[in-house]
GROMACS .gro file of C-alpha atoms in nm:
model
  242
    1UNK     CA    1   1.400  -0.804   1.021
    2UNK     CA    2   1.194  -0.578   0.811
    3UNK     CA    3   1.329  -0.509   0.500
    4UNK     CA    4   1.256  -0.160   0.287
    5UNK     CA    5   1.043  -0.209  -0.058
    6UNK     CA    6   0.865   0.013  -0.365
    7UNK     CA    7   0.481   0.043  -0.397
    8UNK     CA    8   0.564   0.015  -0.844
    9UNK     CA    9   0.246   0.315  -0.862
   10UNK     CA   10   0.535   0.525  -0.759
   11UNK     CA   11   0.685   0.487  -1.070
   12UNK     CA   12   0.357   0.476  -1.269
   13UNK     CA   13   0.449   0.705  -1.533
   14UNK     CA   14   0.779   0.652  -1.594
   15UNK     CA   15   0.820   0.614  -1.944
   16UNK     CA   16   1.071   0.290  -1.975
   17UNK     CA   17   1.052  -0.048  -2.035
   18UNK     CA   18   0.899  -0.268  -1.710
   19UNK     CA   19   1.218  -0.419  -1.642
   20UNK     CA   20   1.433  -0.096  -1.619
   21UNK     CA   21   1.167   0.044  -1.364
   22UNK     CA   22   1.311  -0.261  -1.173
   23UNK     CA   23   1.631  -0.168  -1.210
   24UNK     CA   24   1.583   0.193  -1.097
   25UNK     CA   25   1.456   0.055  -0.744
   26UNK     CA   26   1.732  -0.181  -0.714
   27UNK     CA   27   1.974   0.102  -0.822
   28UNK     CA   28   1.806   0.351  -0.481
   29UNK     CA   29   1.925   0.077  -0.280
   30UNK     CA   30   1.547  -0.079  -0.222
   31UNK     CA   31   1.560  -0.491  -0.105
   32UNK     CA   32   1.231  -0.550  -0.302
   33UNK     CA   33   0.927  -0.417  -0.519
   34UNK     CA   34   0.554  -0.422  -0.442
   35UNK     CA   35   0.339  -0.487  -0.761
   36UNK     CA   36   0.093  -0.239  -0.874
   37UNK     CA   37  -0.101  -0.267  -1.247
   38UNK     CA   38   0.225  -0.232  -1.497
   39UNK     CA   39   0.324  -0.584  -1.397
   40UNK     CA   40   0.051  -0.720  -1.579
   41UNK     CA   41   0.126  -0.619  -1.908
   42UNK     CA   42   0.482  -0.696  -1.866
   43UNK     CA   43   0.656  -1.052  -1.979
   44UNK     CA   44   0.680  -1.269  -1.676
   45UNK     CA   45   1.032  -1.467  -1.762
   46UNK     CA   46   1.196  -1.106  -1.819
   47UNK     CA   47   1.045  -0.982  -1.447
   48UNK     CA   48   1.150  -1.277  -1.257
   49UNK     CA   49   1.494  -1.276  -1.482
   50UNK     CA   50   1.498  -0.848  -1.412
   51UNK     CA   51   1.440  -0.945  -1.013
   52UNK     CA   52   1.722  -1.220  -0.965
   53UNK     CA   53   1.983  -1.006  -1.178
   54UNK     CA   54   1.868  -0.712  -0.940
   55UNK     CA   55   1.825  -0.874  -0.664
   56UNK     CA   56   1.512  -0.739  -0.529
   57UNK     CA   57   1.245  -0.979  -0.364
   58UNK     CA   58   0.880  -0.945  -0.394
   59UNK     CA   59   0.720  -0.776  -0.131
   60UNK     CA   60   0.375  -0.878  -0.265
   61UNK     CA   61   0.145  -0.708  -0.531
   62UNK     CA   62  -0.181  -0.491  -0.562
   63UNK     CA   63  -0.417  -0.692  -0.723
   64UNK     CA   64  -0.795  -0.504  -0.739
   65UNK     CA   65  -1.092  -0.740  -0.608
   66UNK     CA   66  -1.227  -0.765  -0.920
   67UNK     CA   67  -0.972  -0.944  -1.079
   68UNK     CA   68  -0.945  -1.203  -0.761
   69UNK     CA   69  -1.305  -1.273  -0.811
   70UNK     CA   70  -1.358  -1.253  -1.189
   71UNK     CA   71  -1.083  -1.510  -1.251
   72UNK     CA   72  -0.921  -1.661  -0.895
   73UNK     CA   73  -0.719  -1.945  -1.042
   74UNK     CA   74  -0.621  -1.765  -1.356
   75UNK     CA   75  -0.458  -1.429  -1.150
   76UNK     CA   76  -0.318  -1.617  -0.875
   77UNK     CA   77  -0.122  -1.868  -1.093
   78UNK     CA   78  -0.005  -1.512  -1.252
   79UNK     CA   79   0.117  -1.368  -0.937
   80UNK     CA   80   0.261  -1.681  -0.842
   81UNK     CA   81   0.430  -1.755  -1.148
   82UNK     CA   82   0.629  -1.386  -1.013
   83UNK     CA   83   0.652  -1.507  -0.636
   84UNK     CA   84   0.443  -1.304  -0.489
   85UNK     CA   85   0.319  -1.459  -0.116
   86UNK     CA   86   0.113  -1.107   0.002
   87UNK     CA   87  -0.186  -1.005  -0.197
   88UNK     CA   88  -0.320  -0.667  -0.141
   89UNK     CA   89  -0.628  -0.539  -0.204
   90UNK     CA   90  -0.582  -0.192  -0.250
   91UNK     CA   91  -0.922  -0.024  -0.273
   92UNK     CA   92  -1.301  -0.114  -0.193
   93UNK     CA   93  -1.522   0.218  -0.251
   94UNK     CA   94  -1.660   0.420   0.076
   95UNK     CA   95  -1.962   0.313   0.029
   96UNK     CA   96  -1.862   0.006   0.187
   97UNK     CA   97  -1.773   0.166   0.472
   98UNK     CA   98  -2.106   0.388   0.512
   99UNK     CA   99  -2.279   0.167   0.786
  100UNK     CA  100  -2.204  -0.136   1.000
  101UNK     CA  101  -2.344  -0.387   0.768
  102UNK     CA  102  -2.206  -0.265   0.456
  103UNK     CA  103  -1.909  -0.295   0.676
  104UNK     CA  104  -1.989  -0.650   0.770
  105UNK     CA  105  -2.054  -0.772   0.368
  106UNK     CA  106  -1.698  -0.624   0.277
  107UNK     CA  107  -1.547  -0.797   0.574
  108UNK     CA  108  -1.727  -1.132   0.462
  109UNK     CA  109  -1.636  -1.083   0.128
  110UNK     CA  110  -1.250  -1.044   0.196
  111UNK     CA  111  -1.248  -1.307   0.474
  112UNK     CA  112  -1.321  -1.549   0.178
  113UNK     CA  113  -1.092  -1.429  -0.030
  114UNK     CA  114  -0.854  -1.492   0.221
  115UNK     CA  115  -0.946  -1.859   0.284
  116UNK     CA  116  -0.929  -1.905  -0.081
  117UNK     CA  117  -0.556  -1.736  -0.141
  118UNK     CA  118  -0.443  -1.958   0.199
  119UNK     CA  119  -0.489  -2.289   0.006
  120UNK     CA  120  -0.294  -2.129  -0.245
  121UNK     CA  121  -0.028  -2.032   0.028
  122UNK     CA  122  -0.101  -1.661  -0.048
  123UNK     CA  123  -0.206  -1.434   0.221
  124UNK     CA  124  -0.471  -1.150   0.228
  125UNK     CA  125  -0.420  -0.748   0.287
  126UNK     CA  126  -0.596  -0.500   0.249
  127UNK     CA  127  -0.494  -0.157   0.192
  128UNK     CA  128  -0.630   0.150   0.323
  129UNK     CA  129  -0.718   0.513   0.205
  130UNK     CA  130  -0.898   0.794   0.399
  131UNK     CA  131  -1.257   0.698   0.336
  132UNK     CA  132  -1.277   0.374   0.571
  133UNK     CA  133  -1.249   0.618   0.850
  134UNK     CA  134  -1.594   0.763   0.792
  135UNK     CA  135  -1.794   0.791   1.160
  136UNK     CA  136  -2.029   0.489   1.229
  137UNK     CA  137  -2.202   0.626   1.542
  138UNK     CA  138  -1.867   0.663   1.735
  139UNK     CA  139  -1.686   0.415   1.553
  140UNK     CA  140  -1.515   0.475   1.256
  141UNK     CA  141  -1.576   0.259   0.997
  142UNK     CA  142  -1.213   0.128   0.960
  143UNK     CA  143  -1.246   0.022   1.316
  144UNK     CA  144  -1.556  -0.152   1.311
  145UNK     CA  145  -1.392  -0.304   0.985
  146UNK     CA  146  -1.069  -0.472   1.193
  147UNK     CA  147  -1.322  -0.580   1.441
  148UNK     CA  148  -1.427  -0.794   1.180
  149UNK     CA  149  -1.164  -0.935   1.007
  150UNK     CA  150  -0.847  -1.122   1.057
  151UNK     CA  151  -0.651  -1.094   0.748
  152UNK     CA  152  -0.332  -0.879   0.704
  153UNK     CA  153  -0.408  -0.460   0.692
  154UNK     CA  154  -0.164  -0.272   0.497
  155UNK     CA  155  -0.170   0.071   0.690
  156UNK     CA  156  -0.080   0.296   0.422
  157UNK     CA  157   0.052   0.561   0.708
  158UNK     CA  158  -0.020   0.910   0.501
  159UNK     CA  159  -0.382   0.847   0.447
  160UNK     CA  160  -0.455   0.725   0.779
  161UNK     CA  161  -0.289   1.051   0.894
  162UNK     CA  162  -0.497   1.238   0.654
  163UNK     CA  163  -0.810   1.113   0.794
  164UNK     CA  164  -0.684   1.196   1.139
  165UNK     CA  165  -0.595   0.879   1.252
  166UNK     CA  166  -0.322   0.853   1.479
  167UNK     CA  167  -0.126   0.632   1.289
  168UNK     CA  168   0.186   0.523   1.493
  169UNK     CA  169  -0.045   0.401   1.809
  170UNK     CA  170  -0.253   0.238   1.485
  171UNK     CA  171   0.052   0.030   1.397
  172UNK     CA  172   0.099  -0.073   1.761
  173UNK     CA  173  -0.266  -0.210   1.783
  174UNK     CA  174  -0.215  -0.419   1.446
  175UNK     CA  175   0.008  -0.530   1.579
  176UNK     CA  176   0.153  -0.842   1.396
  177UNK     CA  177  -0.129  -0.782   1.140
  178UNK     CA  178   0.081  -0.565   1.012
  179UNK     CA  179   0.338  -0.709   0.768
  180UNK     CA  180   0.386  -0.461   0.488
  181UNK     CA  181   0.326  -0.111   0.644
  182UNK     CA  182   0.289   0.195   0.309
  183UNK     CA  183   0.506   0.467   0.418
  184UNK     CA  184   0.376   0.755   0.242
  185UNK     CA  185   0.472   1.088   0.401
  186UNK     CA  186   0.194   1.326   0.404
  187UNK     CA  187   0.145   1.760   0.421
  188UNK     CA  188  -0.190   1.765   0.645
  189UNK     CA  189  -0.201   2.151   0.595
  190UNK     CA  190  -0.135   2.070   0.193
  191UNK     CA  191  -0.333   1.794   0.147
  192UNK     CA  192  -0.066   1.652  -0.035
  193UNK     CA  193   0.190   1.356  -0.048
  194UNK     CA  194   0.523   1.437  -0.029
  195UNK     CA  195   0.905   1.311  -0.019
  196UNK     CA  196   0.973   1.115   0.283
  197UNK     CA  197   1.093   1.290   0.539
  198UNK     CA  198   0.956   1.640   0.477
  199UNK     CA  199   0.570   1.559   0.567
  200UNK     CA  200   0.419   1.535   0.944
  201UNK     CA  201   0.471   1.175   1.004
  202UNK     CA  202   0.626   1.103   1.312
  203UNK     CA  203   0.900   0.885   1.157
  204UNK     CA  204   1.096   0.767   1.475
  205UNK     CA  205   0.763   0.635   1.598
  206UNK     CA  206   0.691   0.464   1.319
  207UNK     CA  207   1.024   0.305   1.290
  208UNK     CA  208   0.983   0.199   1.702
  209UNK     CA  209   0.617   0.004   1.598
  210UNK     CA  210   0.764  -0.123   1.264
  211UNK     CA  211   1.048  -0.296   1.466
  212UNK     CA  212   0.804  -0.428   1.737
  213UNK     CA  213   0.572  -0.536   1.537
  214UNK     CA  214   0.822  -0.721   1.323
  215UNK     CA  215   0.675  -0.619   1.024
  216UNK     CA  216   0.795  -0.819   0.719
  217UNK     CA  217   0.824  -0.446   0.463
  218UNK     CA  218   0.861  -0.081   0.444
  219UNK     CA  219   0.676  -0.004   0.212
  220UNK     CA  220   0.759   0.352   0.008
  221UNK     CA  221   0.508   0.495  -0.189
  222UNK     CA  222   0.510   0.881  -0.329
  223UNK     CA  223   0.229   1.045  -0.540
  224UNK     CA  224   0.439   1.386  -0.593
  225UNK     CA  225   0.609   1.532  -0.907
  226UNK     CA  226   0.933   1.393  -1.013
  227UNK     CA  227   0.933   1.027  -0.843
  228UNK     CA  228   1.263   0.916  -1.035
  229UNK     CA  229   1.459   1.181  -0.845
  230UNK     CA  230   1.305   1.134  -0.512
  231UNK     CA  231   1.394   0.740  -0.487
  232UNK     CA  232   1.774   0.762  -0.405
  233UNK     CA  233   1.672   0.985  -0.112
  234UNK     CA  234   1.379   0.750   0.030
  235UNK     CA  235   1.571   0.413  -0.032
  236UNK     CA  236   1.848   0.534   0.228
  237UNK     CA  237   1.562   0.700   0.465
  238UNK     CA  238   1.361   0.373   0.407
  239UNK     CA  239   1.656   0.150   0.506
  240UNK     CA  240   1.744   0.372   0.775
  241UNK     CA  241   1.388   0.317   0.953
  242UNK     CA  242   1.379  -0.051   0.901
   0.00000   0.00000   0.00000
């Protein structure tokens, strides 16, 4: 059953202690938190005390590729110590994605991170923005990129819609590579990210591929003004799509 979440940049600026971020998702009505930057500078006892007080689970964290490769056994012992299973990689820079074998060296370099987080019974995402999508003589890069790889893909749904993907028959070819799925409503005519429910994705067609697909989370995630107010709205639209 998938279960609705919190991408934590959400809440990036919200000036309060870690732990009462926490508490603020738990209070919407979310079942867990994804990790994003904050968690790193926050104590780990009082996160994993926070989370079983709360009762939120761990949906799994963003953790940048240079921290995975600058010090592997010192970060994942971190995100372990929280319980985090699903490690996302939540940005490599277009210009890996501006040919087929720049393509194939980011694909290479993942897959290994992947075989190294799997002996550490972690598993590998990564996370998409708009830029993958760039044309590669008929292919777009992000395609040419799944062709390569294995590992999970954590469709974040507004920026694949932003690059003109179509992003609920997306979901339905990643089938059950696709564990934690972003939901980020997006304005195309804006340009913007905006509360759930008010953008242009096609939400009952999401929820459909979500539920075939089994997908583990539902990931929200909002960019907009005001974040704190828009949670108690998304929690109970996030819940209602899982």
């Amino acid at each position: 059953m998938t279960r609705s979440a919190v991408q934590l940049y959400t809440l990036r600026d919200v000036d309060r202690p870690f732990t009462d971020v926490l508490e603020l998702v738990a209070d919407a009505g979310f079942d867990g938190v994804e990790f994003a930057y904050r968690v790193t500078e926050a104590d780990p006892d009082a996160v994993v005390q926070t989370l079983d007080e709360t009762g939120l689970d761990v949906a799994g964290a963003h953790v940048p590729i240079d921290e995975l490769e600058g010090d592997f056994e010192e970060t994942v012992a971190f995100y372990d110590e929280l319980g985090v299973e699903h490690v996302v990689v939540p940005w490599l820079d277009a210009e890996h994605f501006e040919s087929v074998e720049a393509v194939e060296a980011a694909a290479a370099r993942l897959a290994k991170l992947a075989d190294e987080l799997s002996a550490h019974g972690m598993a590998l995402h990564y996370h998409n923005h708009d830029h993958e999508f760039t044309d590669l003589d008929g292919e777009s890069g992000f395609d040419a990129f799944l062709d390569e790889t294995s590992f999970g893909i954590e469709l974040d749904l507004g920026l694949a819609l932003a690059a003109g993907d179509d992003v609920v028959e997306r979901l339905r070819a990643l089938g059950d590579r696709s564990q934690l799925v972003h939901l980020k409503d997006y304005d195309v005519e804006a340009g913007e990210s905006v509360p759930v429910g008010e953008g242009d994705l096609d939400l009952d067609g999401i929820a459909d591929a979500v539920a075939a697909n089994d997908s583990e989370w539902l990931i929200y995630e909002y960019e907009g003004a005001d974040p704190v107010a828009s949670l108690e709205r998304a929690g109970s639209r996030t819940n209602e799509l899982c």
